[in-house]
Amino acid sequence: MKVCTVQQMRAMDKRAIDHYGIPEPVLMENAGLAAYRVLIDRWGPPQGRTLVCCGAGNNGGDGFVVARKILSDGGHPVVLLLGDPSRYRGAALSNFEMLARLEAEVVQFKDLAQTRALIASADRIVDGIFGTGLSKPVRGHYAEVIAAINAAGKPVLSLDIPSGINGDSGQVMGVAVQADATVTFGLPKVGNLLYPGADHGGACYVTRISFPPALTRAPELAIAVNHPPPLPARDPAGHKGTFGDVLFVAGAAGYYGAPYLAAMAFLRAGGGYSRLAAPASVVPVIAAQGSEIVFHPQAETPAGSLAYSNKADLLERTQQVDMLVMGPGLSLDEETVRLVGELAESADLPLLLDGDALTMLSRSPEILTKRRALTILTPHLGEMSRLTGASVDTLLGDPVRHLRAAAHRFPAIIVLKGAASMIGLPDGRVFINRSGCDAMATAGAGDVLTGTIAAMHGLGLALEDAVCKGVFVHGRAGELAAASLGADGVTAGRILDFLPRAVMQERQAAKDPDFRHDKGPTVV
């Protein structure tokens, strides 16, 4: 499913009206009717009182359509106007005038006490205060009303996006409605899917409002929900090399978990041959946990990190494998920094950089531009900040734009890890991942992701598809672990344990179209 920015949605609205001749009132009517269907599907027929909070723009107009439908089906809508009614234009004005003729109960905001009384008497609330174009923090009586809605504990349906959420970043603009469900119009906006916006929106529904596929599937819409292709069937006559042969350059004194988790995740997710080049003193500790890993003990510095003298040996070993992974638990020893930089520049095969390798390369990012083979980077926000020079707040303010710029600059496939991880490709495409949960905010989870991505490539997916699949499968394993253990009890090792089940479910989903386990928006 495609995803759009606020500006792209405005352009789609305009093209639907100007080119396809779909009048604005039809678009608004379809939006309101779809929202009403979700309202009754989730909370039943419109018995009792429904408070419809409307701002002064088209989001308020959508609310008027919902109110009119509630009224026509025998319910009692109470429309609370939070803006100046004289500002309504076009379809919003027409729908406002319809309500007046129908003698619906329309109340102009007077003070917070009045609003609290209306909320207290309502059985459910429809949020049509702001749309997706909000660009400044919510203040004044708008902020007070939103806080009162959140404090009431009533069922809330938001129209297009929860009021107070930025449509392009998902960030809270001061205060935002906490909805139980959101119906977004045309396509999901970036802010519907990124956190904290995704959390504020509850269950996400999307209605096309009669947009033709030429609009909703247009190639220039380069953002999409991450729905990677199915895994290739396993070769029944295959051997361990058939399912991928990967060299992990990882580990240092005191850093045993990260290399183990990455190398073992490759095997648990379906990979065939996992090789780990680690300092010689580190190998016995990891081998005690992961005897299935093939170890290549390396010379080490006095501090127990990989020595620069290993360069020739490691370059030779890259000739025997399908992919090189560097970073988990490497430490930032100066010899290791030099080694990783030169290996990254010289190794002529797909390379995945994670953890300490990303920190190392952030000192000399030009190395990445010199590579001839494909590169994958898996930074969290802090690492992305170091790589790009942009502050974390700047990245959060427009994450898609900064991800695209970095993927093009390096060039590399970049997984920006977070509550809703995003995959950016050098050609400008971005995929927003919807699997995973807060239980995965635990040390070592990123190392498991590293090995999972490598395994998906080993199983036969092209590199960009392997990255998308690896991110999705990793998130699904975290969900399964949380469902089994509770979110508080999940560790990276337990995510590792659930990788086989996550991969099994992916294979089942490929055979059974009705078996779906992602959390993408529902089309209504």
Coordinates of C-alpha atoms in Angstrom, one line a residue:
M1 CA 0.0 0.0 0.0
K2 CA 1.3 3.4 -1.0
V3 CA 1.8 6.1 1.7
C4 CA 1.9 9.9 1.0
T5 CA 3.0 13.2 2.4
V6 CA 0.6 16.0 3.2
Q7 CA 1.7 17.9 0.1
Q8 CA 1.2 14.8 -2.1
M9 CA -2.3 14.4 -0.8
R10 CA -3.2 18.0 -1.5
A11 CA -2.0 17.4 -5.1
M12 CA -4.1 14.2 -5.4
D13 CA -7.2 16.1 -4.1
K14 CA -6.6 18.8 -6.7
R15 CA -6.0 16.3 -9.5
A16 CA -9.1 14.3 -8.6
I17 CA -11.2 17.5 -8.9
D18 CA -9.5 19.2 -11.8
H19 CA -8.5 16.3 -14.0
Y20 CA -11.0 13.5 -13.1
G21 CA -13.9 15.8 -12.5
I22 CA -14.7 14.4 -9.1
P23 CA -16.4 17.3 -7.2
E24 CA -15.0 18.2 -3.8
P25 CA -18.4 17.5 -2.2
V26 CA -18.3 13.9 -3.5
L27 CA -14.8 13.5 -2.0
M28 CA -16.0 14.9 1.4
E29 CA -19.2 12.8 1.3
N30 CA -17.2 9.6 0.7
A31 CA -14.8 10.4 3.5
G32 CA -17.6 11.0 6.0
L33 CA -19.6 8.0 5.0
A34 CA -16.5 5.7 5.3
A35 CA -15.8 7.2 8.7
Y36 CA -19.4 6.6 9.8
R37 CA -19.1 2.9 8.7
V38 CA -16.1 2.4 10.9
L39 CA -17.9 4.2 13.8
I40 CA -20.8 1.8 13.7
D41 CA -18.7 -1.3 13.0
R42 CA -16.6 -0.6 16.1
W43 CA -19.2 0.7 18.5
G44 CA -22.6 -0.3 17.1
P45 CA -25.6 1.7 15.8
P46 CA -25.7 5.4 16.8
Q47 CA -27.7 5.1 20.0
G48 CA -27.2 7.8 22.6
R49 CA -25.2 10.9 22.0
T50 CA -22.2 11.3 19.7
L51 CA -20.1 14.5 20.2
V52 CA -18.6 15.6 16.9
C53 CA -15.8 18.1 17.5
C54 CA -15.2 20.2 14.3
G55 CA -12.5 22.7 13.4
A56 CA -12.9 25.5 10.9
G57 CA -11.4 23.6 7.9
N58 CA -12.3 20.6 5.7
N59 CA -11.7 18.2 8.6
G60 CA -14.6 19.9 10.3
G61 CA -16.6 19.4 7.0
D62 CA -15.9 15.7 7.1
G63 CA -17.3 15.8 10.7
F64 CA -20.4 17.4 9.4
V65 CA -21.0 14.5 7.0
V66 CA -20.6 12.0 9.9
A67 CA -23.0 14.0 12.0
R68 CA -25.6 14.1 9.2
K69 CA -25.4 10.3 8.8
I70 CA -25.7 9.7 12.5
L71 CA -28.8 11.9 12.5
S72 CA -30.4 10.2 9.5
D73 CA -29.9 6.8 11.1
G74 CA -31.7 7.8 14.3
G75 CA -28.8 8.9 16.5
H76 CA -28.2 12.1 18.3
P77 CA -25.2 14.0 17.1
V78 CA -24.0 17.1 19.0
V79 CA -21.7 19.2 16.8
L80 CA -19.2 21.3 18.7
L81 CA -17.8 24.1 16.6
L82 CA -14.3 25.1 17.8
G83 CA -13.6 27.6 15.1
D84 CA -15.3 30.6 13.4
P85 CA -18.2 29.3 11.3
S86 CA -17.7 32.2 8.9
R87 CA -14.4 30.6 7.7
Y88 CA -16.1 27.6 6.2
R89 CA -15.8 27.4 2.4
G90 CA -16.8 25.1 -0.4
A91 CA -17.9 21.6 0.6
A92 CA -17.4 22.3 4.3
L93 CA -19.7 25.3 4.1
S94 CA -22.4 23.3 2.2
N95 CA -22.4 20.5 4.7
F96 CA -22.5 23.0 7.6
E97 CA -25.6 24.6 6.0
M98 CA -27.2 21.2 5.5
L99 CA -26.9 20.6 9.3
A100 CA -28.6 23.9 9.9
R101 CA -31.5 23.0 7.7
L102 CA -31.8 19.6 9.4
E103 CA -32.0 21.4 12.7
A104 CA -29.2 19.3 14.1
E105 CA -27.8 20.3 17.5
V106 CA -24.9 22.6 16.7
V107 CA -23.1 24.3 19.6
Q108 CA -20.5 27.0 19.3
F109 CA -17.5 26.7 21.7
K110 CA -18.0 29.0 24.7
D111 CA -15.7 27.8 27.5
L112 CA -14.0 24.6 28.8
A113 CA -16.8 24.0 31.4
Q114 CA -19.3 23.8 28.5
T115 CA -17.1 21.4 26.6
R116 CA -16.5 19.1 29.6
A117 CA -20.3 18.9 30.1
L118 CA -20.8 17.9 26.4
I119 CA -18.0 15.3 26.7
A120 CA -19.5 13.9 29.9
S121 CA -22.9 13.5 28.3
A122 CA -21.6 11.8 25.1
D123 CA -21.3 8.1 24.5
R124 CA -18.6 8.5 21.9
I125 CA -16.6 11.3 20.3
V126 CA -15.6 12.1 16.7
D127 CA -12.5 14.1 16.3
G128 CA -12.6 16.5 13.3
I129 CA -10.7 19.4 14.8
F130 CA -7.6 19.5 12.7
G131 CA -6.5 17.7 9.5
T132 CA -3.1 16.6 8.3
G133 CA -1.9 20.1 7.5
L134 CA -1.2 21.2 11.1
S135 CA 2.2 23.0 11.1
K136 CA 2.4 24.7 14.5
P137 CA 1.8 23.6 18.1
V138 CA -1.7 23.4 19.3
R139 CA -2.5 26.1 21.8
G140 CA -5.4 27.9 23.5
H141 CA -8.9 26.4 23.7
Y142 CA -8.0 23.8 21.1
A143 CA -5.3 22.4 23.4
E144 CA -7.8 22.5 26.3
V145 CA -10.5 20.6 24.4
I146 CA -8.0 17.9 23.2
A147 CA -6.8 17.4 26.8
A148 CA -10.4 17.1 28.0
I149 CA -11.2 14.5 25.3
N150 CA -8.2 12.5 26.3
A151 CA -9.1 12.7 30.0
A152 CA -12.7 11.5 29.4
G153 CA -12.0 7.9 28.5
K154 CA -14.7 7.8 25.9
P155 CA -14.4 6.0 22.6
V156 CA -12.8 8.3 20.0
L157 CA -12.7 8.1 16.2
S158 CA -10.3 10.6 14.5
L159 CA -10.9 11.8 10.9
D160 CA -7.8 11.6 8.7
I161 CA -5.3 11.9 11.5
P162 CA -5.6 12.5 15.3
S163 CA -5.8 16.2 15.8
G164 CA -2.4 17.5 17.0
I165 CA -0.3 15.0 15.0
N166 CA 2.0 16.2 12.3
G167 CA 1.0 14.6 9.0
D168 CA 4.6 14.2 7.7
S169 CA 6.5 13.1 10.8
G170 CA 4.0 11.6 13.3
Q171 CA 5.2 14.0 16.0
V172 CA 2.9 15.5 18.6
M173 CA 2.4 19.2 18.0
G174 CA 2.1 20.2 21.7
V175 CA -0.9 18.0 22.5
A176 CA -2.8 15.4 20.4
V177 CA -6.0 13.4 20.5
Q178 CA -5.6 9.9 21.7
A179 CA -7.9 8.0 19.4
D180 CA -9.1 4.4 19.5
A181 CA -9.4 4.4 15.7
T182 CA -8.6 6.7 12.8
V183 CA -10.0 6.7 9.3
T184 CA -7.6 8.3 6.9
F185 CA -8.6 9.5 3.5
G186 CA -7.2 8.6 0.0
L187 CA -4.0 7.1 1.4
P188 CA -2.3 6.8 4.8
K189 CA -0.1 9.8 5.5
V190 CA 3.4 9.3 6.9
G191 CA 2.2 10.7 10.2
N192 CA -0.4 8.0 10.5
L193 CA 2.2 5.3 10.5
L194 CA 5.2 6.8 12.4
Y195 CA 5.3 7.0 16.1
P196 CA 4.0 8.6 18.2
G197 CA 1.3 9.4 15.7
A198 CA 0.6 5.7 15.0
D199 CA 0.0 5.1 18.7
H200 CA -2.3 8.1 19.0
G201 CA -4.3 6.9 16.0
G202 CA -5.3 3.5 17.3
A203 CA -6.6 1.1 14.6
C204 CA -5.8 2.6 11.2
Y205 CA -8.4 2.5 8.4
V206 CA -8.0 4.0 4.9
T207 CA -10.8 4.8 2.4
R208 CA -10.0 5.7 -1.2
I209 CA -12.9 8.3 -1.3
S210 CA -13.3 7.4 -5.0
F211 CA -9.7 8.2 -6.0
P212 CA -8.9 6.2 -9.1
P213 CA -5.9 3.7 -9.0
A214 CA -4.0 6.1 -11.3
L215 CA -3.8 8.4 -8.3
T216 CA -3.3 5.9 -5.4
R217 CA -0.8 3.8 -7.2
A218 CA 1.1 6.5 -9.1
P219 CA 4.8 5.7 -9.5
E220 CA 5.8 9.1 -8.1
L221 CA 4.4 8.0 -4.8
A222 CA 7.7 6.5 -3.6
I223 CA 6.7 5.7 0.1
A224 CA 4.9 2.5 0.9
V225 CA 4.0 0.1 3.7
N226 CA 6.6 -2.6 3.9
H227 CA 5.0 -5.6 2.3
P228 CA 8.0 -7.6 1.1
P229 CA 7.7 -10.5 -1.4
P230 CA 7.4 -14.1 -0.3
L231 CA 10.5 -16.2 0.4
P232 CA 11.7 -18.5 -2.4
A233 CA 10.9 -22.1 -1.9
R234 CA 13.8 -24.0 -0.2
D235 CA 15.8 -26.3 -2.5
P236 CA 15.1 -29.9 -1.3
A237 CA 18.5 -30.9 -2.7
G238 CA 20.3 -27.8 -1.2
H239 CA 23.3 -27.9 1.0
K240 CA 24.5 -25.3 3.6
G241 CA 26.1 -23.1 1.0
T242 CA 22.8 -23.0 -0.9
F243 CA 21.2 -21.0 1.8
G244 CA 23.8 -18.3 2.2
D245 CA 27.5 -18.1 3.3
V246 CA 28.1 -15.0 5.4
L247 CA 31.2 -13.7 7.2
F248 CA 30.6 -11.7 10.4
V249 CA 33.5 -9.5 11.5
A250 CA 32.5 -8.7 15.1
G251 CA 33.3 -8.9 18.7
A252 CA 35.9 -7.6 21.2
A253 CA 36.9 -8.2 24.8
G254 CA 33.8 -7.8 26.9
Y255 CA 31.5 -7.8 23.9
Y256 CA 30.3 -11.4 23.5
G257 CA 26.6 -11.1 23.1
A258 CA 26.4 -8.9 19.9
P259 CA 28.6 -11.2 17.7
Y260 CA 26.8 -14.3 18.9
L261 CA 23.3 -12.8 18.4
A262 CA 24.1 -11.6 14.8
A263 CA 25.8 -14.8 13.7
M264 CA 23.2 -17.1 15.3
A265 CA 20.3 -15.1 14.0
F266 CA 21.5 -15.8 10.5
L267 CA 21.2 -19.5 11.2
R268 CA 17.9 -19.4 13.2
A269 CA 16.3 -17.4 10.3
G270 CA 17.2 -20.0 7.7
G271 CA 20.8 -19.1 6.7
G272 CA 23.2 -22.0 5.9
Y273 CA 26.8 -21.1 6.7
S274 CA 27.6 -18.6 9.4
R275 CA 31.3 -17.6 9.8
L276 CA 32.5 -15.4 12.7
A277 CA 35.8 -13.6 12.6
A278 CA 36.4 -12.4 16.1
P279 CA 39.4 -11.8 18.4
A280 CA 41.0 -15.1 19.4
S281 CA 40.3 -14.6 23.1
V282 CA 36.6 -13.9 22.5
V283 CA 36.0 -17.1 20.4
P284 CA 35.9 -19.7 23.2
V285 CA 33.2 -17.7 25.1
I286 CA 31.0 -17.4 22.0
A287 CA 31.6 -21.0 20.9
A288 CA 30.3 -22.2 24.2
Q289 CA 26.9 -20.7 23.3
G290 CA 26.9 -21.1 19.5
S291 CA 28.7 -24.3 18.4
E292 CA 26.9 -24.2 15.0
I293 CA 28.9 -21.1 14.1
V294 CA 32.2 -21.5 12.2
F295 CA 34.9 -19.5 13.9
H296 CA 37.9 -17.7 12.4
P297 CA 40.0 -16.6 15.4
Q298 CA 41.8 -13.3 14.7
A299 CA 44.8 -11.5 16.0
E300 CA 43.9 -8.8 18.6
T301 CA 45.1 -5.6 20.0
P302 CA 46.3 -5.3 23.6
A303 CA 42.8 -4.1 24.5
G304 CA 41.2 -7.3 23.0
S305 CA 39.9 -5.8 19.7
L306 CA 40.5 -6.9 16.1
A307 CA 44.0 -5.9 15.0
Y308 CA 44.8 -4.2 11.7
S309 CA 47.1 -7.1 10.8
N310 CA 44.0 -9.2 10.1
K311 CA 43.3 -7.2 6.9
A312 CA 44.8 -9.6 4.3
D313 CA 43.3 -12.7 5.9
L314 CA 39.8 -11.1 6.1
L315 CA 40.0 -9.8 2.5
E316 CA 40.8 -13.3 1.4
R317 CA 37.9 -14.8 3.3
T318 CA 35.5 -12.3 1.6
Q319 CA 36.3 -14.1 -1.6
Q320 CA 34.6 -17.3 -0.2
V321 CA 31.3 -15.8 1.0
D322 CA 28.1 -14.2 -0.3
M323 CA 28.0 -11.2 2.1
L324 CA 30.2 -9.4 4.7
V325 CA 28.7 -8.1 7.9
M326 CA 30.8 -5.8 10.2
G327 CA 30.0 -4.1 13.4
P328 CA 28.3 -6.0 16.2
G329 CA 30.4 -5.6 19.4
L330 CA 33.6 -4.4 17.6
S331 CA 34.5 -1.6 20.0
L332 CA 36.1 1.6 18.8
D333 CA 39.8 0.6 19.1
E334 CA 41.8 2.8 16.6
E335 CA 43.4 -0.3 14.9
T336 CA 39.9 -1.7 14.4
V337 CA 38.6 1.6 13.1
R338 CA 41.3 1.5 10.4
L339 CA 40.7 -2.1 9.6
V340 CA 37.0 -1.7 9.2
G341 CA 37.4 1.4 7.0
E342 CA 39.8 -0.3 4.6
L343 CA 37.8 -3.5 4.5
A344 CA 34.6 -1.5 3.7
E345 CA 36.3 0.3 0.9
S346 CA 38.1 -2.8 -0.6
A347 CA 35.6 -5.7 -0.2
D348 CA 33.8 -6.2 -3.5
L349 CA 30.7 -7.9 -2.2
P350 CA 27.5 -6.9 -0.4
L351 CA 28.3 -5.4 2.9
L352 CA 26.1 -4.8 6.0
L353 CA 27.4 -2.3 8.6
D354 CA 25.8 -2.1 12.1
G355 CA 26.7 -1.0 15.6
D356 CA 30.2 0.1 16.1
A357 CA 31.0 -0.1 12.4
L358 CA 28.5 2.7 11.8
T359 CA 30.1 4.9 14.4
M360 CA 33.5 4.2 12.8
L361 CA 32.3 5.0 9.3
S362 CA 30.6 8.2 10.5
R363 CA 34.2 9.6 11.0
S364 CA 34.9 9.0 7.3
P365 CA 31.6 8.6 5.5
E366 CA 33.2 9.2 2.1
I367 CA 34.5 5.6 2.3
L368 CA 30.9 4.5 1.6
T369 CA 30.7 6.5 -1.6
K370 CA 33.8 4.7 -3.0
R371 CA 32.3 1.2 -2.7
R372 CA 31.5 -0.7 -5.9
A373 CA 29.1 -3.3 -4.3
L374 CA 25.8 -2.8 -2.5
T375 CA 25.9 -1.5 1.0
I376 CA 23.4 -1.8 3.8
L377 CA 23.4 0.4 6.9
T378 CA 21.2 -0.2 10.0
P379 CA 21.5 2.9 12.2
H380 CA 19.3 3.9 15.1
L381 CA 18.5 7.6 15.4
G382 CA 21.7 8.4 17.3
E383 CA 23.9 6.6 14.7
M384 CA 21.9 8.2 11.9
S385 CA 22.6 11.6 13.5
R386 CA 26.4 10.9 13.5
L387 CA 26.3 9.6 9.9
T388 CA 24.4 12.6 8.5
G389 CA 25.4 15.4 10.9
A390 CA 21.7 16.3 11.5
S391 CA 20.5 16.4 15.1
V392 CA 18.0 13.8 16.3
D393 CA 15.3 16.5 16.6
T394 CA 16.0 17.5 13.0
L395 CA 15.7 13.9 11.9
L396 CA 12.4 13.4 13.8
G397 CA 11.0 16.6 12.2
D398 CA 11.1 15.1 8.7
P399 CA 12.5 11.6 8.8
V400 CA 11.5 10.5 5.3
R401 CA 13.3 13.4 3.7
H402 CA 16.5 12.8 5.7
L403 CA 16.4 9.1 5.1
R404 CA 16.1 9.6 1.4
A405 CA 18.9 12.1 1.3
A406 CA 21.3 9.8 3.2
A407 CA 20.4 6.7 1.1
H408 CA 21.1 8.7 -2.1
R409 CA 24.3 10.3 -0.7
F410 CA 26.2 7.2 0.4
P411 CA 24.6 5.4 -1.6
A412 CA 23.2 2.6 0.5
I413 CA 20.1 0.7 1.6
I414 CA 19.5 2.3 5.0
V415 CA 17.3 0.8 7.8
L416 CA 16.5 3.6 10.2
K417 CA 15.6 1.5 13.2
G418 CA 12.9 2.6 15.6
A419 CA 9.3 1.9 16.7
A420 CA 8.3 2.0 13.1
S421 CA 11.5 1.2 11.2
M422 CA 11.9 2.7 7.7
I423 CA 13.9 1.3 4.8
G424 CA 15.3 3.9 2.4
L425 CA 16.7 2.9 -1.0
P426 CA 19.2 4.9 -3.1
D427 CA 16.5 5.5 -5.8
G428 CA 14.3 7.4 -3.4
R429 CA 11.8 4.7 -2.4
V430 CA 11.0 4.3 1.3
F431 CA 9.2 1.5 3.1
I432 CA 7.6 1.9 6.5
N433 CA 7.6 -1.3 8.5
R434 CA 4.5 -2.2 10.6
S435 CA 5.7 -5.3 12.4
G436 CA 7.4 -5.2 15.9
C437 CA 6.5 -3.9 19.3
D438 CA 7.9 -2.0 22.3
A439 CA 9.2 -5.3 23.8
M440 CA 12.0 -5.1 21.2
A441 CA 13.5 -2.0 22.9
T442 CA 16.1 -4.2 24.4
A443 CA 19.9 -4.5 24.1
G444 CA 21.0 -6.8 21.3
A445 CA 17.8 -6.6 19.3
G446 CA 19.6 -4.8 16.5
D447 CA 22.2 -7.5 16.3
V448 CA 19.4 -10.1 15.7
L449 CA 18.1 -7.9 12.9
T450 CA 21.5 -7.8 11.3
G451 CA 21.7 -11.6 11.1
T452 CA 18.1 -11.9 10.0
I453 CA 18.6 -9.5 7.0
A454 CA 21.7 -11.6 6.0
A455 CA 19.6 -14.8 6.2
M456 CA 16.9 -13.4 3.9
H457 CA 19.5 -12.8 1.3
G458 CA 20.9 -16.2 1.8
L459 CA 17.5 -17.7 1.2
G460 CA 17.5 -16.2 -2.2
L461 CA 15.9 -12.8 -2.1
A462 CA 17.5 -9.9 -3.9
L463 CA 19.3 -7.6 -1.5
E464 CA 16.7 -4.8 -1.3
D465 CA 13.9 -7.4 -0.8
A466 CA 16.0 -9.2 1.7
V467 CA 16.4 -6.0 3.8
C468 CA 12.6 -5.4 3.7
K469 CA 11.9 -9.0 4.5
G470 CA 14.5 -9.2 7.3
V471 CA 13.0 -6.1 9.0
F472 CA 9.5 -7.5 8.8
V473 CA 10.5 -11.0 10.0
H474 CA 12.6 -9.5 12.9
G475 CA 9.6 -7.4 14.0
R476 CA 7.3 -10.4 13.8
A477 CA 9.6 -12.5 16.0
G478 CA 9.5 -9.7 18.5
E479 CA 5.7 -9.8 18.5
L480 CA 5.7 -13.6 19.0
A481 CA 8.1 -13.3 21.8
A482 CA 6.0 -10.6 23.5
A483 CA 2.8 -12.6 23.1
S484 CA 4.5 -15.6 24.7
L485 CA 6.5 -13.9 27.5
G486 CA 4.9 -10.5 28.0
A487 CA 6.7 -7.3 26.8
D488 CA 8.7 -6.9 30.0
G489 CA 10.3 -10.3 29.7
V490 CA 11.6 -10.1 26.1
T491 CA 15.4 -10.1 25.6
A492 CA 17.3 -10.2 22.3
G493 CA 17.9 -13.9 23.0
R494 CA 14.2 -14.6 23.1
I495 CA 13.6 -12.7 19.9
L496 CA 16.3 -15.0 18.4
D497 CA 14.3 -18.0 19.7
F498 CA 11.2 -16.9 17.9
L499 CA 12.8 -16.3 14.5
P500 CA 12.1 -19.8 13.2
R501 CA 8.4 -19.4 14.0
A502 CA 8.3 -16.0 12.3
V503 CA 9.9 -17.4 9.2
M504 CA 7.5 -20.4 9.2
Q505 CA 4.6 -17.9 9.3
E506 CA 6.0 -16.1 6.4
R507 CA 6.0 -19.3 4.4
Q508 CA 2.5 -20.1 5.5
A509 CA 1.3 -16.6 4.5
A510 CA 2.8 -17.1 1.0
K511 CA 0.6 -20.2 0.5
D512 CA -2.5 -18.9 2.2
P513 CA -3.7 -15.4 1.1
D514 CA -6.1 -15.3 4.1
F515 CA -3.2 -15.8 6.6
R516 CA -2.1 -12.3 7.3
H517 CA -0.3 -11.1 10.4
D518 CA 0.9 -7.6 9.6
K519 CA -0.5 -4.4 11.1
G520 CA -1.0 -2.4 7.9
P521 CA -4.0 -0.1 7.5
T522 CA -7.4 -1.7 6.8
V523 CA -9.1 -0.6 3.6
V524 CA -12.8 0.4 4.1

